[in-house]
Amino acid sequence: MIDHIPAGTLPSRKAPPAYFTGDVRMDLITESRPPSQVFAARVTFEPGARTAWHTHPVGQILHVLSGVGLIALRGEAPRTIRPGDSIWIEPGVEHWHGATPDTAMSHMAIQQVEDGSGATWLEHVTDADYLKPAT
């Protein structure tokens, strides 16, 4: 069996402010469907928008689609990410990602769901952490 989901039939949704700062839109690609536990979404961050600190129980893959973004691990300076870049984040690693202060960014986020959750959300990223010079 094939489940064809035509483009434009799933509504975009705003990312929850408990886990994101700024204007962030999520376009679902797939939710986990047993036996598969894969979740994927296109996430678009307006300038200045970003996730809160978080971890993933089974890791996460990000693939940058457009714009220029940032990603940072706890205790490190942000790294600049660009279209075509793919990033693997190991399970349990505290990190955040989002747009730069001046440029929007869109990426595909892919992660496996474990025990009903694909992420453990922590505190919001402070402006001091977000605005550190990127490498």
Short mmCIF file of C-alpha atoms in Angstrom, two decimals:
data_model
loop_
_atom_site.label_atom_id
_atom_site.label_comp_id
_atom_site.label_asym_id
_atom_site.label_seq_id
_atom_site.Cartn_x
_atom_site.Cartn_y
_atom_site.Cartn_z
CA MET A 1 0.00 0.00 0.00
CA ILE A 2 1.08 3.57 -0.69
CA ASP A 3 -0.20 6.62 1.19
CA HIS A 4 0.15 9.54 -1.23
CA ILE A 5 -0.13 12.89 0.54
CA PRO A 6 -0.49 15.55 -2.17
CA ALA A 7 1.51 18.76 -1.72
CA GLY A 8 -0.49 21.46 0.01
CA THR A 9 -2.95 19.13 1.71
CA LEU A 10 -1.35 19.28 5.16
CA PRO A 11 -1.64 22.69 6.80
CA SER A 12 1.45 24.53 7.97
CA ARG A 13 1.59 24.99 11.71
CA LYS A 14 3.28 27.48 13.96
CA ALA A 15 5.95 25.95 16.14
CA PRO A 16 5.02 25.99 19.84
CA PRO A 17 6.44 29.02 21.70
CA ALA A 18 7.35 26.78 24.64
CA TYR A 19 10.09 25.27 22.47
CA PHE A 20 10.93 28.05 19.98
CA THR A 21 11.81 31.75 20.02
CA GLY A 22 10.47 33.94 17.19
CA ASP A 23 8.41 33.07 14.14
CA VAL A 24 8.84 29.43 13.14
CA ARG A 25 6.66 27.42 10.76
CA MET A 26 6.57 23.63 10.58
CA ASP A 27 5.44 21.67 7.52
CA LEU A 28 5.01 18.01 8.38
CA ILE A 29 6.55 15.47 6.02
CA THR A 30 5.73 12.39 8.09
CA GLU A 31 4.84 11.51 11.63
CA SER A 32 5.91 8.18 13.03
CA ARG A 33 3.66 5.40 11.76
CA PRO A 34 4.24 2.05 13.44
CA PRO A 35 6.29 0.08 12.86
CA SER A 36 8.29 3.09 11.59
CA GLN A 37 9.34 5.59 14.24
CA VAL A 38 10.59 8.29 11.85
CA PHE A 39 9.41 11.90 12.12
CA ALA A 40 10.34 14.48 9.48
CA ALA A 41 9.36 18.10 8.95
CA ARG A 42 10.44 21.13 6.97
CA VAL A 43 11.05 23.87 9.54
CA THR A 44 11.30 27.51 8.49
CA PHE A 45 12.82 30.07 10.86
CA GLU A 46 12.36 33.78 10.26
CA PRO A 47 15.40 35.99 11.05
CA GLY A 48 16.25 35.77 14.75
CA ALA A 49 14.11 32.66 15.32
CA ARG A 50 15.54 29.51 16.90
CA THR A 51 14.77 26.40 18.89
CA ALA A 52 15.18 26.10 22.63
CA TRP A 53 18.00 23.92 23.91
CA HIS A 54 17.05 20.28 23.37
CA THR A 55 18.26 16.72 22.90
CA HIS A 56 17.06 13.75 20.84
CA PRO A 57 16.91 10.21 22.23
CA VAL A 58 18.09 8.63 18.96
CA GLY A 59 19.84 11.63 17.37
CA GLN A 60 18.74 14.00 14.61
CA ILE A 61 19.62 14.79 11.01
CA LEU A 62 19.22 18.35 9.72
CA HIS A 63 19.47 19.16 6.02
CA VAL A 64 19.54 22.87 5.20
CA LEU A 65 17.24 23.74 2.29
CA SER A 66 17.50 27.53 2.04
CA GLY A 67 18.85 30.63 3.74
CA VAL A 68 21.63 30.80 6.30
CA GLY A 69 21.34 29.37 9.79
CA LEU A 70 23.13 28.61 13.00
CA ILE A 71 23.58 25.52 15.14
CA ALA A 72 25.33 25.32 18.50
CA LEU A 73 26.23 22.66 21.02
CA ARG A 74 26.12 23.50 24.74
CA GLY A 75 29.26 25.42 25.68
CA GLU A 76 30.35 26.09 22.08
CA ALA A 77 30.05 29.03 19.70
CA PRO A 78 27.36 28.74 17.00
CA ARG A 79 28.36 27.31 13.63
CA THR A 80 27.06 28.74 10.36
CA ILE A 81 25.01 26.33 8.22
CA ARG A 82 24.06 26.83 4.57
CA PRO A 83 21.90 25.18 1.86
CA GLY A 84 23.08 21.67 1.08
CA ASP A 85 24.72 21.19 4.50
CA SER A 86 23.70 18.07 6.43
CA ILE A 87 24.25 17.86 10.16
CA TRP A 88 24.11 14.76 12.38
CA ILE A 89 23.50 15.41 16.08
CA GLU A 90 24.33 12.46 18.33
CA PRO A 91 21.72 11.14 20.80
CA GLY A 92 21.55 13.09 24.05
CA VAL A 93 23.65 16.06 22.83
CA GLU A 94 22.28 19.43 24.00
CA HIS A 95 21.97 21.82 21.06
CA TRP A 96 19.87 24.49 19.36
CA HIS A 97 19.44 25.61 15.74
CA GLY A 98 17.73 28.39 13.85
CA ALA A 99 18.10 31.38 11.55
CA THR A 100 20.77 34.05 11.76
CA PRO A 101 19.72 37.44 13.15
CA ASP A 102 19.32 38.82 9.60
CA THR A 103 18.50 35.84 7.36
CA ALA A 104 15.68 33.28 7.36
CA MET A 105 16.58 29.58 7.14
CA SER A 106 14.67 26.43 6.27
CA HIS A 107 15.82 22.91 7.02
CA MET A 108 14.48 19.39 6.97
CA ALA A 109 14.59 17.81 10.43
CA ILE A 110 14.53 14.01 10.64
CA GLN A 111 14.55 12.06 13.88
CA GLN A 112 13.34 8.80 15.30
CA VAL A 113 10.67 8.81 17.99
CA GLU A 114 11.37 6.74 21.10
CA ASP A 115 8.70 6.05 23.71
CA GLY A 116 6.44 8.60 22.01
CA SER A 117 8.98 11.44 21.99
CA GLY A 118 11.47 12.71 19.43
CA ALA A 119 12.98 15.42 21.65
CA THR A 120 13.53 16.46 25.24
CA TRP A 121 13.05 20.20 25.48
CA LEU A 122 15.10 22.35 27.83
CA GLU A 123 15.30 26.12 28.49
CA HIS A 124 15.15 28.82 25.82
CA VAL A 125 18.43 29.98 24.30
CA THR A 126 19.47 33.33 25.74
CA ASP A 127 20.31 36.24 23.46
CA ALA A 128 23.87 36.09 24.85
CA ASP A 129 24.27 32.48 23.62
CA TYR A 130 22.47 33.17 20.33
CA LEU A 131 24.51 36.27 19.48
CA LYS A 132 27.97 34.76 20.15
CA PRO A 133 30.13 35.16 17.03
CA ALA A 134 29.64 32.17 14.73
CA THR A 135 32.43 30.02 13.36
#
